[in-house]
Coordinates of C-alpha atoms and ligand atoms in Angstrom, one line a residue:
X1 CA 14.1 -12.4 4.3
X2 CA 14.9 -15.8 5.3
X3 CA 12.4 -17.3 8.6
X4 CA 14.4 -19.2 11.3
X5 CA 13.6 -22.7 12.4
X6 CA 9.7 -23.3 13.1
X7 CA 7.7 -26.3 13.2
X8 CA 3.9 -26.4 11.2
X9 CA 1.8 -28.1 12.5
X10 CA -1.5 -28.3 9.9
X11 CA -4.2 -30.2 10.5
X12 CA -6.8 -31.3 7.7
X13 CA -3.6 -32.0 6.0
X14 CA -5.5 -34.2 3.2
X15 CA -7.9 -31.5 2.5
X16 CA -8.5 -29.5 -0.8
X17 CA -6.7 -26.3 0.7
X18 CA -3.9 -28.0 1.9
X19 CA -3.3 -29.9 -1.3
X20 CA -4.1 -27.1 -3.7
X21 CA -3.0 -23.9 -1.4
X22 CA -0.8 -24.4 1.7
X23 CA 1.7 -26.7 -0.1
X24 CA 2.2 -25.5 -3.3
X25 CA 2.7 -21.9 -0.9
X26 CA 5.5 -23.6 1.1
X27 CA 7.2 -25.1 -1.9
X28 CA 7.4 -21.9 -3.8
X29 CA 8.6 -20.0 -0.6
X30 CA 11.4 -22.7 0.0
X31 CA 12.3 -22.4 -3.3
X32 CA 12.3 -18.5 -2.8
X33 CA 14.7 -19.4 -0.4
X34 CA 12.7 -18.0 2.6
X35 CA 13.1 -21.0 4.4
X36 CA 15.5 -23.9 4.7
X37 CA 16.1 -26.9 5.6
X38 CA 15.6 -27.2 9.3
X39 CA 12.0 -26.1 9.0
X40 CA 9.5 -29.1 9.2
X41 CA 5.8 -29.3 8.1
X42 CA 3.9 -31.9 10.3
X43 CA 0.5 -32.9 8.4
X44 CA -2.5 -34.3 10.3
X45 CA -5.4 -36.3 9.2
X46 CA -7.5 -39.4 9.7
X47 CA -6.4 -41.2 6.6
X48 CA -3.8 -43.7 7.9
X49 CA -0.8 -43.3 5.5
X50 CA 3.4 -43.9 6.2
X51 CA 5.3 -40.7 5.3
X52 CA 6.5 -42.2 2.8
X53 CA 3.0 -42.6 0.8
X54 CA 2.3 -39.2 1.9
X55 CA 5.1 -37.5 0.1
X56 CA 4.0 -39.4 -2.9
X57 CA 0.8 -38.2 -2.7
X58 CA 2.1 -34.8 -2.5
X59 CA 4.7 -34.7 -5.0
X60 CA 1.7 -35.6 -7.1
X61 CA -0.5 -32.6 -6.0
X62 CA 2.3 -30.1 -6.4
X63 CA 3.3 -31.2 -10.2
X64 CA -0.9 -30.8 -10.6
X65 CA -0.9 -27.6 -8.7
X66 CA 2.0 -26.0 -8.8
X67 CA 3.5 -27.2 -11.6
X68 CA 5.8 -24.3 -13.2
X69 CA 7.9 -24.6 -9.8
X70 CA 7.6 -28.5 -9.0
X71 CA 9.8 -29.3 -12.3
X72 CA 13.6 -29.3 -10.2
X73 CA 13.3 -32.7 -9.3
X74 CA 15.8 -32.3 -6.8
X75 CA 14.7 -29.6 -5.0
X76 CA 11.6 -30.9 -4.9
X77 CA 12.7 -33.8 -3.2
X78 CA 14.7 -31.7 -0.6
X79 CA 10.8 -30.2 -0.2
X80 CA 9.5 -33.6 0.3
X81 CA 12.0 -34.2 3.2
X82 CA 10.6 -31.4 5.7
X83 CA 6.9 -33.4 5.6
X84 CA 6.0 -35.4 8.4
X85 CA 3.0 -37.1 7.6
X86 CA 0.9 -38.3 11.2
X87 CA -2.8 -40.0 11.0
X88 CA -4.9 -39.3 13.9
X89 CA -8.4 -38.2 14.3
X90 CA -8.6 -35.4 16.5
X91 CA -12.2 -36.0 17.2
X92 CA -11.7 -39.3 19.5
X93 CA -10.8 -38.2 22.8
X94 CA -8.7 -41.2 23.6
X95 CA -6.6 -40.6 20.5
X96 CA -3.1 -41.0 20.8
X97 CA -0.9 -37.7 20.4
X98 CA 2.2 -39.3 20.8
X99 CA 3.4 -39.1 17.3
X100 CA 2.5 -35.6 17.4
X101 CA 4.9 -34.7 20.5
X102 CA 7.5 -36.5 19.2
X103 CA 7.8 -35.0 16.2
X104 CA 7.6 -31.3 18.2
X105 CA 10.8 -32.1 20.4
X106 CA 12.3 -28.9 21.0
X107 CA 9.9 -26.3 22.7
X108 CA 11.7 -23.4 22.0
X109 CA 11.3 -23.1 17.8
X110 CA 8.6 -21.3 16.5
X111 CA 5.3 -23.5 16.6
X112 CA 2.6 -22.8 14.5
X113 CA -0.5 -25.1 14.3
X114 CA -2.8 -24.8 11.4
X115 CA -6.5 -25.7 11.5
X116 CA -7.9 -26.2 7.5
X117 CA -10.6 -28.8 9.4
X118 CA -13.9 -27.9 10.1
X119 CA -14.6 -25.1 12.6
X120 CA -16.5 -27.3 14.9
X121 CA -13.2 -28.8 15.9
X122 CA -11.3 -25.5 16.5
X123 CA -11.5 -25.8 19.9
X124 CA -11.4 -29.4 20.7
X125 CA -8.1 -29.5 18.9
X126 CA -7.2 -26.5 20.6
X127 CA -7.7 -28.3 24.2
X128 CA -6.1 -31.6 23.2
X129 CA -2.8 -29.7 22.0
X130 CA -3.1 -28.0 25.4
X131 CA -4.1 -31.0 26.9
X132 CA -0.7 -32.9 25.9
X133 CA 1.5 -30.1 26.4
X134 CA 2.3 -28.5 22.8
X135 CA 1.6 -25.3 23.5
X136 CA 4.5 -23.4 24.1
X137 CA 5.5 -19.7 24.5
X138 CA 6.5 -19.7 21.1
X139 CA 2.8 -20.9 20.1
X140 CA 0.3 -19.7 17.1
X141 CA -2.5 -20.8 15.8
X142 CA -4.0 -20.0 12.4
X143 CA -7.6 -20.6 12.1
X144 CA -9.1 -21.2 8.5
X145 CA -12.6 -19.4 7.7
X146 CA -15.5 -19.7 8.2
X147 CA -15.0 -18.5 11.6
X148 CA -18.9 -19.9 13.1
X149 CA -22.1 -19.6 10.8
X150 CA -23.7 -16.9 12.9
X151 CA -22.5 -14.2 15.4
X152 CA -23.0 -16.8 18.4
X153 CA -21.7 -20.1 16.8
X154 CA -18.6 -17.4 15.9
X155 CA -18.4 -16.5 19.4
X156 CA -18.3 -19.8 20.8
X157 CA -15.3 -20.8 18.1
X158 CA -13.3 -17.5 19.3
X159 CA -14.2 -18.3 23.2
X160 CA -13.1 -22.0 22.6
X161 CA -9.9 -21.4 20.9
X162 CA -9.5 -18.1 23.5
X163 CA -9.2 -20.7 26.2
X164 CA -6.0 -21.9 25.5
X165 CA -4.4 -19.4 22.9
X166 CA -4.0 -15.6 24.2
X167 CA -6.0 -13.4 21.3
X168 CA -2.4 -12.0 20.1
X169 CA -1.4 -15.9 19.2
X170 CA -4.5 -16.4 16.8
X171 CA -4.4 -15.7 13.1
X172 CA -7.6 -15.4 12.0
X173 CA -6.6 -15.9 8.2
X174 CA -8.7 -14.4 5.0
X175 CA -6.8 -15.1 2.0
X176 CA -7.7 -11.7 0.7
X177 CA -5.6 -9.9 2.3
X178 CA -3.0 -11.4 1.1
X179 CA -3.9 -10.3 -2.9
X180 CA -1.8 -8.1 -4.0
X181 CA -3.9 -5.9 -5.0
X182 CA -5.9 -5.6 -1.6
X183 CA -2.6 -4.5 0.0
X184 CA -1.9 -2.4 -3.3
X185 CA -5.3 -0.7 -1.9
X186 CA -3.4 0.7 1.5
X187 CA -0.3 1.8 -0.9
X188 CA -2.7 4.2 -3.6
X189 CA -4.7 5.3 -1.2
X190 CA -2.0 6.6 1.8
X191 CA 1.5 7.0 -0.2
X192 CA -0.6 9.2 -3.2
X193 CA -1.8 11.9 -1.1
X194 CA -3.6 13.4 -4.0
X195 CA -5.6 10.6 -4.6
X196 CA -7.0 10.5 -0.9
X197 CA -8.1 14.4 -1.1
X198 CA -11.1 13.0 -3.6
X199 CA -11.5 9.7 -1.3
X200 CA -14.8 10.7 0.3
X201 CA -18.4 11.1 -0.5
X202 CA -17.5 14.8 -1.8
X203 CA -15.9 13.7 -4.9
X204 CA -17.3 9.8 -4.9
X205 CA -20.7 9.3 -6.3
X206 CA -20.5 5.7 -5.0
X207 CA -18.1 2.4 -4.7
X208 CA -19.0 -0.6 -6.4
X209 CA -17.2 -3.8 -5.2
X210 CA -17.4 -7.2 -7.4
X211 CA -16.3 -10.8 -6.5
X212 CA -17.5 -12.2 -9.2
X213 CA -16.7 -16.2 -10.2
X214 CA -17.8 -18.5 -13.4
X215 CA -16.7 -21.8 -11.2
X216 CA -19.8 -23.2 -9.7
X217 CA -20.1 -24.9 -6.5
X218 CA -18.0 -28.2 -7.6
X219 CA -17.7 -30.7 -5.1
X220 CA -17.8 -28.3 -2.2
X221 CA -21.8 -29.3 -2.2
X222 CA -22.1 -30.4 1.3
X223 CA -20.3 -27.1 2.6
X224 CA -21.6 -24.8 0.4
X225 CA -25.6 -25.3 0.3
X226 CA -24.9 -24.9 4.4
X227 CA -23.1 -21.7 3.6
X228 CA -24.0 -19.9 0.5
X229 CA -22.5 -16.6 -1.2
X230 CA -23.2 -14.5 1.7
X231 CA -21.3 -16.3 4.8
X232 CA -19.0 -17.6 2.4
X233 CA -17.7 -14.4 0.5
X234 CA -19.4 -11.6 2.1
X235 CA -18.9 -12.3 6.2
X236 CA -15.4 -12.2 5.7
X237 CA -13.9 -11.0 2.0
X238 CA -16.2 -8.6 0.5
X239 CA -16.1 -6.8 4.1
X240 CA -12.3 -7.2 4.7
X241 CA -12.3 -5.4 1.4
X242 CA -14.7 -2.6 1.9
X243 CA -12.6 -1.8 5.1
X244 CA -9.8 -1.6 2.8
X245 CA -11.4 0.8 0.7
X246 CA -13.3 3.0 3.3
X247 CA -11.1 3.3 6.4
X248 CA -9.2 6.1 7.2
X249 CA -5.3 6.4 7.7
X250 CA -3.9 4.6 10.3
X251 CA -1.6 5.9 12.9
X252 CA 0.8 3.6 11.4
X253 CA 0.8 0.0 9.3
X254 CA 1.0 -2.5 12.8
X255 CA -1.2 -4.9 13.1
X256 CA -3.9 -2.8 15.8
X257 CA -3.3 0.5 13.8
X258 CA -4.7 -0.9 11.2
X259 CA -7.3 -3.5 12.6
X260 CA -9.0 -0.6 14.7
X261 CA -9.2 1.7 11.5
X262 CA -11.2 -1.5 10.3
X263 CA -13.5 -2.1 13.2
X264 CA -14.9 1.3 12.8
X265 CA -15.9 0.8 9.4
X266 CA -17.6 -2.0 10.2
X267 CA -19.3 -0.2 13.2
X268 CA -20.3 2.6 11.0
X269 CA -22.2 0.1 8.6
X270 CA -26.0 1.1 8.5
X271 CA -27.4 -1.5 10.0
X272 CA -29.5 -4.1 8.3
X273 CA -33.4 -4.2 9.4
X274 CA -36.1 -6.3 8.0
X275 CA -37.0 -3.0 5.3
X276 CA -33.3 -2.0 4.5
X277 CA -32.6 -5.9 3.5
X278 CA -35.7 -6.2 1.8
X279 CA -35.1 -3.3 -0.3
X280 CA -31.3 -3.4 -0.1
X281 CA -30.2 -7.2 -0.6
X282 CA -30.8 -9.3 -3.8
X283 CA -30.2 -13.3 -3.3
X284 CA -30.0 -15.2 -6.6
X285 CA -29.1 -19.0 -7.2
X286 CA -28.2 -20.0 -10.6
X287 CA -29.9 -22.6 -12.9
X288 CA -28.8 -23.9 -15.8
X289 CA -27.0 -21.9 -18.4
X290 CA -24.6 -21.2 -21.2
X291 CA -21.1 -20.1 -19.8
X292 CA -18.3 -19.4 -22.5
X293 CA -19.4 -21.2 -25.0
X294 CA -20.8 -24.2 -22.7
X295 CA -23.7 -25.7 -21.2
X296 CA -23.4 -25.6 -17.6
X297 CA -26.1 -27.1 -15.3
X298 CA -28.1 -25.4 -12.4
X299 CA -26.8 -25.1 -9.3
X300 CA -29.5 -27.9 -7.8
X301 CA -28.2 -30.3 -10.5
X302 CA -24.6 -30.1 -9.8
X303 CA -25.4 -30.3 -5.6
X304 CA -27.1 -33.9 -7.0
X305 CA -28.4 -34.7 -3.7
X306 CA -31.1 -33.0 -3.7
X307 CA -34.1 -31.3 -6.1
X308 CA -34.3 -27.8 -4.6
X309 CA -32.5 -25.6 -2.4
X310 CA -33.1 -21.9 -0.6
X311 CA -28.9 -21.6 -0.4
X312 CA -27.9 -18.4 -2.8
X313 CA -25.2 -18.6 -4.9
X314 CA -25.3 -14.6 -5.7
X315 CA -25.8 -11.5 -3.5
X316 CA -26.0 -7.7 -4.3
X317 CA -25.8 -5.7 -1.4
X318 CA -26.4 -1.7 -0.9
X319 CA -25.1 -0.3 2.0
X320 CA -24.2 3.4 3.5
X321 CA -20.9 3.9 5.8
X322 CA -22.1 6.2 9.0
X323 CA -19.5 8.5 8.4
X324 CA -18.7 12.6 7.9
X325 CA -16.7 10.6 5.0
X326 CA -18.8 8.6 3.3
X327 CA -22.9 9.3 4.7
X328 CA -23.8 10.4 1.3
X329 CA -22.0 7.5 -1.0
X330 CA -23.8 4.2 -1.4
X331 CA -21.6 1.1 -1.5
X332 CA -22.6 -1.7 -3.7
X333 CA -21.8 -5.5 -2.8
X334 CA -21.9 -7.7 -5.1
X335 CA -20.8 -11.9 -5.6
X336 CA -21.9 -14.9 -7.1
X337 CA -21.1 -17.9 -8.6
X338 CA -21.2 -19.1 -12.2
X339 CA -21.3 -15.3 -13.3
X340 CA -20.1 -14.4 -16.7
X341 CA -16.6 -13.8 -16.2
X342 CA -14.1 -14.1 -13.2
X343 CA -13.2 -10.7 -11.7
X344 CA -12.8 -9.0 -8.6
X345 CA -12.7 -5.3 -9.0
X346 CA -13.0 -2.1 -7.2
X347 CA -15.1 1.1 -9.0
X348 CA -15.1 4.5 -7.1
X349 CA -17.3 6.0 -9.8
X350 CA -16.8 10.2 -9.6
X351 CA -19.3 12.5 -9.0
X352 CA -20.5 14.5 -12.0
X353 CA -19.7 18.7 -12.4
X354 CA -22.1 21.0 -10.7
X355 CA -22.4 23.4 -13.6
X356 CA -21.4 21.4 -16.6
X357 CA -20.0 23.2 -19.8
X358 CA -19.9 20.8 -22.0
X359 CA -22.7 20.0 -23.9
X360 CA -22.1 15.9 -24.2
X361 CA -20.9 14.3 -20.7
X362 CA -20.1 10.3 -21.4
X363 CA -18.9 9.7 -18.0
X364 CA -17.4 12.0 -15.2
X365 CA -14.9 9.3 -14.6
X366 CA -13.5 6.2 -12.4
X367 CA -10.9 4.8 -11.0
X368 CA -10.9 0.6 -11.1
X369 CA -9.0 -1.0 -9.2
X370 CA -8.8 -4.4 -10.6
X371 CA -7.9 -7.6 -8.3
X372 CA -8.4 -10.3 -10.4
X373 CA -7.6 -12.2 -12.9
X374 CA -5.2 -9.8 -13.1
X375 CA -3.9 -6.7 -10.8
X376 CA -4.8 -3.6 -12.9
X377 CA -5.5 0.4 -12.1
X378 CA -7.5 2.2 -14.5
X379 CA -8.2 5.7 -14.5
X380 CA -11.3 6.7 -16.6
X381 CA -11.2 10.4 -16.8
X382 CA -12.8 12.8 -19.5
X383 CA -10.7 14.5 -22.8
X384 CA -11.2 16.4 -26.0
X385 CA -12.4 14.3 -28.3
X386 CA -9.9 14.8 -31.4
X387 CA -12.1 13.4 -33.9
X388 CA -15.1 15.7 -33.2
X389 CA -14.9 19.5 -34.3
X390 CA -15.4 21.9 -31.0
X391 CA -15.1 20.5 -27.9
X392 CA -16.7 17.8 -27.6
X393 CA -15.4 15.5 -24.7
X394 CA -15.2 11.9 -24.7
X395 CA -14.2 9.2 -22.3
X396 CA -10.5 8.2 -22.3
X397 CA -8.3 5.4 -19.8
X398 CA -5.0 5.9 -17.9
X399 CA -3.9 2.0 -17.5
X400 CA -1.7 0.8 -15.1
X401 CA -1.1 -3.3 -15.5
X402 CA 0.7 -4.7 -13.0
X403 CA 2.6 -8.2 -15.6
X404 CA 3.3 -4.8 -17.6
X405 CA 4.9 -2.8 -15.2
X406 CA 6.7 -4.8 -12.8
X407 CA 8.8 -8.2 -14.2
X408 CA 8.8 -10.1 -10.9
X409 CA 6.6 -13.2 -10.4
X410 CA 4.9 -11.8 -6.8
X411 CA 3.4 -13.8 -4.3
X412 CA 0.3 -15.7 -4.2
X413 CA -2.1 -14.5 -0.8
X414 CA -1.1 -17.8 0.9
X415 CA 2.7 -17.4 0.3
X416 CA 2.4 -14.2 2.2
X417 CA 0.2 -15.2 4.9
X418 CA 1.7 -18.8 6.0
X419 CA 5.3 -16.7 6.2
X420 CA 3.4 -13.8 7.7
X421 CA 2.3 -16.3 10.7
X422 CA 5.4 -18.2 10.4
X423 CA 7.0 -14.6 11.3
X424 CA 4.7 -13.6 13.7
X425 CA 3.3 -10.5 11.9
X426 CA -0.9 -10.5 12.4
X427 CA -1.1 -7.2 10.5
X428 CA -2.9 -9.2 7.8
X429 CA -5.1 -11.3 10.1
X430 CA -8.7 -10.7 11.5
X431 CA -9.0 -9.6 15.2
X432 CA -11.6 -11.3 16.9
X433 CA -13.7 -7.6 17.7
X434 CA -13.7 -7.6 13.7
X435 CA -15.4 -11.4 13.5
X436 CA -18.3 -9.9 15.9
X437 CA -18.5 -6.9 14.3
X438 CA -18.9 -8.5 10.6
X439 CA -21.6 -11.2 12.0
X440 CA -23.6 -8.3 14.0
X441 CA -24.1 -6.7 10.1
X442 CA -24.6 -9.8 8.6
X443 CA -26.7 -12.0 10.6
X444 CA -30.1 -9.6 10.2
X445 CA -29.6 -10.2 6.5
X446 CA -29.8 -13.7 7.2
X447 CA -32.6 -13.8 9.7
X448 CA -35.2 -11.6 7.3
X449 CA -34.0 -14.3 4.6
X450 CA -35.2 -17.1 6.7
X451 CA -38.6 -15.9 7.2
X452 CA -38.6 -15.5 4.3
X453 CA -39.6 -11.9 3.6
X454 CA -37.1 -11.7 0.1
X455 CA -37.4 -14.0 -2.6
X456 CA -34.5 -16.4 -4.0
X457 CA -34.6 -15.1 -7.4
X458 CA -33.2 -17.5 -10.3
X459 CA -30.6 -15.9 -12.9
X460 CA -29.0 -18.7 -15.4
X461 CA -25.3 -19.4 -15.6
X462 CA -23.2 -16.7 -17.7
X463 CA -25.2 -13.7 -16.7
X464 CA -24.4 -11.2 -14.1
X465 CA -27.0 -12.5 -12.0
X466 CA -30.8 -11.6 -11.2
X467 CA -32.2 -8.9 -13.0
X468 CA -33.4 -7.0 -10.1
X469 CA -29.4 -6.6 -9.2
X470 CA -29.2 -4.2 -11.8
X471 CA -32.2 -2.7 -10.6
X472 CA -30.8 -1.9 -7.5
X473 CA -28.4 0.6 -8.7
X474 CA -30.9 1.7 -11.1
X475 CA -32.5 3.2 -7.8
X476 CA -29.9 5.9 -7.8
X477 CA -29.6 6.3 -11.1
X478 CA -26.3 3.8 -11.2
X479 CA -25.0 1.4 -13.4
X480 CA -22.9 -2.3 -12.7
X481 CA -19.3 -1.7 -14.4
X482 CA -20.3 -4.3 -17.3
X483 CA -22.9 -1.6 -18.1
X484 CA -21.1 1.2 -17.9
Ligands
BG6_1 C1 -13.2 -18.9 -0.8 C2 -14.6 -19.3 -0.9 O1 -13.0 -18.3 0.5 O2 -12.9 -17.9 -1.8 C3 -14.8 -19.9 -2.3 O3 -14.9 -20.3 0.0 C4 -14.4 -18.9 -3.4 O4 -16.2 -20.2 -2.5 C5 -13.0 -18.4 -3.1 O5 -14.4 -19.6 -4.6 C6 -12.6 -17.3 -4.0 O6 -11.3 -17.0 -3.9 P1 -10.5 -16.3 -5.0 O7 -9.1 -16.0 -4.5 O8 -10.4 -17.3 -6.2 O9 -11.2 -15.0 -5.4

């Protein structure tokens, strides 16, 4: 359905994201027709440019990034006309906000102001636009991750941006809620009430969850080696995902229903002491390697700026959920980069008969719910093997591809969320108790790391990471999905 008038605001305009995300997002919804042409798309950033060399610069990002939709020259050019470009650097405080106010005349369209810069400017930007005026009643803001490096520095950015923006106007955004096969996740598991009956540590021997990525850290350097794999992927993804997985049924799909059915998973995560993460948490970084075919260097050669490096690039997690549901299921964690193939998956792996009858068992069955590359459902279950004589079982797959099933060309996560926030719906957005709540689980992994009481163990490019990851299952008698 089509949005009324608003004005976006997004600062950090010249970014990657903006360039390779939130436009390419907004031309593909204007093309959907979702908007028209009274909405506007004000871009902020220090670079001085005109408009005018703006839009050129942009029309060349969206026929690089976007290019199946940014053929139609003339719509294209209709696209072009919404963006106002305006150079200012929101870290001087005598910088001058005019342009900004006079391209926001009329206070009562939606507003929605975008911050893709650095999280140490969340709040200054937040007080300047209260500062000058520009926050209205019809005001949001949308605040890019990472949300703070630690529970504190986390705090301060939510505190900072709380002072001017009341906690139901921020959008706390992570782009994987918006897959479609995350919010497939809510659909299988509450509209197929036969599936939820085996959704608990009764009939689930454990869940294995996999980001995994053969892209290695590229020109994000500078961020990443501050970062690494576990504030950039676990903090915030991996968990949003788990919560998808393990929560219960909410009272109903609004935005609180389901952010409180969230928060208690993540207050029901065992917590992480110096023994559970030593025995419980594998860090890996990768060195050099062959990926596909291809040499690929080690992650300290493509950083270049310096020799070595204690950031990981790869973490396997175990975990237990404190609940009458899931106490006596292990979850495994697992991400990295320059891993041998790109996919992000789900695996409830079933729990084997009690009394079996058959004398060969291969598996006693999965469901996978795949993410990425591409949505997928596959149902591993058990059948007479027609080739054997007696009965003799074997394994067999029920396949459910989405590009198979459904002909429609669906929307990329940052399609959904930008119109999501444009609309005012925060169902898919992080509540600020859920940002504390990750960090509290997180950070003790992080301190035992930096006294370093767990080793960075190397794995080269194109494997699935340190060998003592597969070990980890191995503990329980488990196996990675690649194994299986
Ligand atoms: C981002 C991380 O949030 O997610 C990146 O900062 C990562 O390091 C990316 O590559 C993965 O997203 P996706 O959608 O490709 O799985």
């Amino acid at each position: 359905h089509r949005t009324g008038a608003f004005d976006f605001i997004i600062f950090g305009a010249t970014g990657d994201l903006t360039r390779r995300k939130l436009l390419p997002a907004f031309l593909r919804r204007f093309l959907a027709r979702e908007f028209g042409a009274e909405a506007r798309i004000i871009c902020v950033a220090r670079t001085a440019h005109s408009t005018d060399e703006f839009r050129e610069h942009v029309q060349q990002d969206l026929r690089e990034f976007a290019p199946d939709v940014a053929r139609d020259e003339d719509k294209l050019r209709e696209f072009l006309g919404l963006l106002t470009y305006v150079a200012l650097d929101a870290t001087q405080a005598d910088a001058d906000w005019q342009a900004i106010k006079a391209a926001l005349p009329d206070p009562e369209r939606t507003r929605v102001f975008y911050l893709a810069t650095g999280p140490s400017l969340y709040a200054s930007v937040c007080e300047a636009l209260s500062a000058h005026g520009l926050i209205t009643q019809h005001s949001r803001v949308v605040l890019e991750k990472p949300i703070g490096t630690s529970l504190a520095t986390a705090r301060a950015v939510n505190e900072g941006v709380g002072r001017f923006f009341p906690e139901e106007a921020i959008y706390r955004i992570d782009h994987y809620l918006g897959k479609e096969g995350v919010q497939n996740i809510l659909a299988l598991r509450f509209a197929n009430p036969a599936l939820e009956k085996l959704w608990s540590s009764e009939a689930i021997e454990h869940v294995q969850i996999t980001a995994a990525e053969t892209v290695g850290v590229g020109s994000r350097g500078p961020y990443y080696d501050e970062a690494g794999a576990l504030r950039d992927m676990v903090q915030n993804h991996l968990l949003q995902v788990l919560c998808m997985v393990a929560m219960d049924a909410p009272a109903s799909l609004r935005a609180d229903d389901l952010r409180n059915e969230k928060l208690k998973v993540l207050n029901a995560l065992r917590p992480m002491t110096p023994d559970m993460v030593r025995q419980n948490v594998i860090r890996g970084q990768y060195t050099a390697g062959r990926l596909k075919g291809e040499e690929v260097p080690g992650y300290t050669q493509d950083l270049a700026t310096k020799h070595t490096s204690s950031t990981e690039t790869f973490v396997a997690i175990r975990t237990k959920i404190r609940t009458a549901r899931w106490g006596n299921t292990p979850f495994y964690l697992r991400t990295g980069k320059r891993l041998a193939t790109k996919t992000t998956e789900i695996v409830l792996q079933f729990r084997p008969q009690a009394w079996p009858i058959f004398t060969n068992m291969p598996s006693p069955g999965r469901l996978v719910i795949r993410i990425a590359p591409h949505e997928e459902l596959s149902f591993v279950m058990a059948v007479r093997d027609p080739g054997a004589g007696g009965l003799r079982v074997r394994n067999a797959t029920l396949n459910m591809s989405y590009e198979h099933t459904f002909s429609i060309a669906y929307q990329d996560s940052y399609e959904r969320l930008l119109l999501d926030a444009v609309r005012g719906d925060p169902a898919l957005f992080i509540r600020r108790d859920e940002v504390d709540a990750s960090w509290r689980w997180v950070e003790p992994i992080l301190d035992t790391w930096q006294q370093g009481l767990t080793p960075l163990e190397p794995y080269p490019a194109g494997s699935w990471g340190p060998a003592s990851a597969r070990a980890l299952l191995a503990r329980d008698g488990a196996l990675w999905h690649e194994d299986m």
